[in-house]
CSV table of C-alpha atoms in Angstrom, one decimal:
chain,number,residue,atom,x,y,z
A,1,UNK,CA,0.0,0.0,0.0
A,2,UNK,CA,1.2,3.8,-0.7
A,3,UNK,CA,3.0,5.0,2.7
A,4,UNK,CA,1.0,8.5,1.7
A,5,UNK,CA,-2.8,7.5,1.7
A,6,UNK,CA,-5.8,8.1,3.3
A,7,UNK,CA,-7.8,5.0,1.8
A,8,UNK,CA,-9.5,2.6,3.8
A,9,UNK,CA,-7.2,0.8,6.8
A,10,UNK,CA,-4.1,3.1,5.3
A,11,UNK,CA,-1.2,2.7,7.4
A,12,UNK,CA,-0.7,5.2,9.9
A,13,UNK,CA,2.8,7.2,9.4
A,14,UNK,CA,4.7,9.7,11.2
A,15,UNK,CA,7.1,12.6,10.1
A,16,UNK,CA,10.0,14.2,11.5
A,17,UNK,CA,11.7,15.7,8.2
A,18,UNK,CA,10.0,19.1,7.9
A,19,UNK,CA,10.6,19.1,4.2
A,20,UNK,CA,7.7,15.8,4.0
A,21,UNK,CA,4.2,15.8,4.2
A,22,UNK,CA,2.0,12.8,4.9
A,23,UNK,CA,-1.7,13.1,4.9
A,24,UNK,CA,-1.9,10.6,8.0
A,25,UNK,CA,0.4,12.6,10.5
A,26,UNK,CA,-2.3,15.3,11.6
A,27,UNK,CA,-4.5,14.0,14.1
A,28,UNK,CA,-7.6,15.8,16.3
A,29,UNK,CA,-8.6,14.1,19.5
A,30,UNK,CA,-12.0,14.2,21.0
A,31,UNK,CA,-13.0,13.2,24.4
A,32,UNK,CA,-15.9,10.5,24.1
A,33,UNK,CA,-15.7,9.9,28.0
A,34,UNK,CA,-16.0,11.2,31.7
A,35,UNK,CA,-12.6,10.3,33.7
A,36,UNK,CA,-12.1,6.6,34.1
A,37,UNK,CA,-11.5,5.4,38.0
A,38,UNK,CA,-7.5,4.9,36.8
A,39,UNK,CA,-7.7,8.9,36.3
A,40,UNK,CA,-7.5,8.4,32.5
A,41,UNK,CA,-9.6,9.5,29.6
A,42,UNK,CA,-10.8,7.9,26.6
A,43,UNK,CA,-10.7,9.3,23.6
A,44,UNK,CA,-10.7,9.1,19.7
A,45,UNK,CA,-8.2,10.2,17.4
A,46,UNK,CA,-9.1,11.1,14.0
A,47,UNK,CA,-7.1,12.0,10.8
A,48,UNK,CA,-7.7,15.2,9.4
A,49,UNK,CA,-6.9,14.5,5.9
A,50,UNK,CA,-9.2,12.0,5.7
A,51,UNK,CA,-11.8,12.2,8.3
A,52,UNK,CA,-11.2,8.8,9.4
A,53,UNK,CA,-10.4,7.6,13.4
A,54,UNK,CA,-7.3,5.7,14.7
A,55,UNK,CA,-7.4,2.3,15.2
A,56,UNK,CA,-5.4,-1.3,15.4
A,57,UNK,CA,-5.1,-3.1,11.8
A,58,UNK,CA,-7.3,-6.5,13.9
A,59,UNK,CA,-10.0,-6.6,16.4
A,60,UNK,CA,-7.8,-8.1,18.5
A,61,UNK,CA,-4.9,-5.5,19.3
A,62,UNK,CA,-1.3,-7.5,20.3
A,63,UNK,CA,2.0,-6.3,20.3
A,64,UNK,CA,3.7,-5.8,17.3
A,65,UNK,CA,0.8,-5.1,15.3
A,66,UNK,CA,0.4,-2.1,13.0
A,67,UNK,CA,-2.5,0.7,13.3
A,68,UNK,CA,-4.5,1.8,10.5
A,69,UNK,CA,-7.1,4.2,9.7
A,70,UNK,CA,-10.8,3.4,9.1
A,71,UNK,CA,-14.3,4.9,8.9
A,72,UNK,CA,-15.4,6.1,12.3
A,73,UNK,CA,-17.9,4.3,13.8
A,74,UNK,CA,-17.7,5.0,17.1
A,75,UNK,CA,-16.8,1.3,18.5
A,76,UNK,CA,-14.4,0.6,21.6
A,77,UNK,CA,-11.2,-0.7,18.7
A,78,UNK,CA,-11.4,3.1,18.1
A,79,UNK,CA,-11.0,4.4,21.2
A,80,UNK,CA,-7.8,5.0,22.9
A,81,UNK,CA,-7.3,5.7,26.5
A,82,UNK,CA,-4.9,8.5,27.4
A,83,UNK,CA,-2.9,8.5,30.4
A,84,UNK,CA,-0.7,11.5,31.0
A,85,UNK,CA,2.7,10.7,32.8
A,86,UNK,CA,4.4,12.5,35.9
A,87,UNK,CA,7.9,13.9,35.5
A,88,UNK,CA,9.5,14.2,38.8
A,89,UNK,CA,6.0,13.9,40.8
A,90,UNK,CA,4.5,16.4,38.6
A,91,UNK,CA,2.0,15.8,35.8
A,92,UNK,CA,3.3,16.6,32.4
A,93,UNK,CA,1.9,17.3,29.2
A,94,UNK,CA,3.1,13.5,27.8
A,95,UNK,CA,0.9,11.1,27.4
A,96,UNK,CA,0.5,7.1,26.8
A,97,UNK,CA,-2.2,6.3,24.3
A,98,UNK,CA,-3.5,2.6,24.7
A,99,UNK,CA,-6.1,1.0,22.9
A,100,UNK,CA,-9.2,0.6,25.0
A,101,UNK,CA,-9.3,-3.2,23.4
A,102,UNK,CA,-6.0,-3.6,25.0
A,103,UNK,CA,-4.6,-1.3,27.7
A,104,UNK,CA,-1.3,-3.5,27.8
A,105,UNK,CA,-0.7,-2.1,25.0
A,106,UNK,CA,0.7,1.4,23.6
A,107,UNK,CA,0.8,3.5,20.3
A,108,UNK,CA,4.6,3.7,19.7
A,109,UNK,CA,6.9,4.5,16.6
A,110,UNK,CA,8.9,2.5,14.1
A,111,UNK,CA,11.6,4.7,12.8
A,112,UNK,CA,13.0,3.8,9.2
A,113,UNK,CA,16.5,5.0,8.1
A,114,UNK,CA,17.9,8.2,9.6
A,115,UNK,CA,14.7,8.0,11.3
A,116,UNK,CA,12.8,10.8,9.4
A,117,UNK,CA,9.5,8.8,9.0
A,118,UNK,CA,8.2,6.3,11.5
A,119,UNK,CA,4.9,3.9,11.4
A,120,UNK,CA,3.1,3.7,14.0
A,121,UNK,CA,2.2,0.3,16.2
A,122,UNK,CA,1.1,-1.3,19.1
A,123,UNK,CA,3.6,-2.4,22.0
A,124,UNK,CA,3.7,-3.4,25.7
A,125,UNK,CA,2.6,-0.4,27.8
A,126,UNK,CA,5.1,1.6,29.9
A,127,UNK,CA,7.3,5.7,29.6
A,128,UNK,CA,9.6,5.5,27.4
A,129,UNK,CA,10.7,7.7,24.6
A,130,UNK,CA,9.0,6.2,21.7
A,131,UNK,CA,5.4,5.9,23.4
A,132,UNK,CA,5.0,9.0,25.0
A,133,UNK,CA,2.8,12.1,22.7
A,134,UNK,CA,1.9,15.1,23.2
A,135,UNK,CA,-0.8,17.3,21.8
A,136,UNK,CA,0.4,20.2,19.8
A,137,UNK,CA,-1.2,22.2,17.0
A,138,UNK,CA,0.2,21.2,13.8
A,139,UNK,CA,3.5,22.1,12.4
A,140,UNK,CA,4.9,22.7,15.8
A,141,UNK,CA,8.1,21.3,17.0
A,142,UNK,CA,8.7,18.2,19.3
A,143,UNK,CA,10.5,19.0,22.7
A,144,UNK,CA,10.6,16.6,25.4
């Protein structure tokens, strides 16, 4: 499949050379509950290229496998559950997004090359480097 397409279960890719533009690397998120007794949040993320939500390639998330977009249709294999991390005792603005299907589990990156484009899967949930996001309006820079 094309590494730049919206189509239907599209991989989902990830930038870092500013001179590239894929149409699945701006995302929106939308709340779709009330805080979780784990002090989390669920929540969809949708591409806004092509209007389509975030999800894992299966209905049954494991680790290693690749997520995809698809039509949004509201089910629980589109929603993610967001737990923001604490740096030092204090909450940060990073966050792990799992899959409600799955909250072992963790969006993370696969970087390619020199590591100016990454795919994005699932693997085991804990902080590290490559699972933790941040919300930021497009076109603005990553800082840890």
């Amino acid at each position: 499949m094309d590494n730049n397409t919206v189509a239907e279960g599209a991989f989902a890719n990830s930038l870092r050379d500013p001179g590239w533009k894929y149409s699945t690397e701006e995302w929106t998120s939308q709340v779709v509950s009330d805080r979780q007794h784990d002090d989390t949040y669920n929540r969809v993320l949708r591409n806004v290229a092509a209007n389509k939500c975030l999800q894992p390639l299966t209905d049954s998330p494991t680790r290693g496998m690749r997520v995809v977009v698809k039509t949004c249709k509201g089910s629980e294999l589109q929603k993610w559950n967001l737990r923001h991390e604490t740096v030092s005792g204090t909450n940060s603005r990073w966050q792990i997004w799992r899959p409600v299907a799955n909250k072992r589990l963790a969006l993370t990156l696969d970087k390619y090359g020199n590591g100016s484009w990454n795919t994005r899967y699932l693997d085991t949930s804990y902080p590290s480097s490559d699972r933790l996001w941040v919300l930021r309006p497009n076109d603005q820079p990553w800082r840890y």
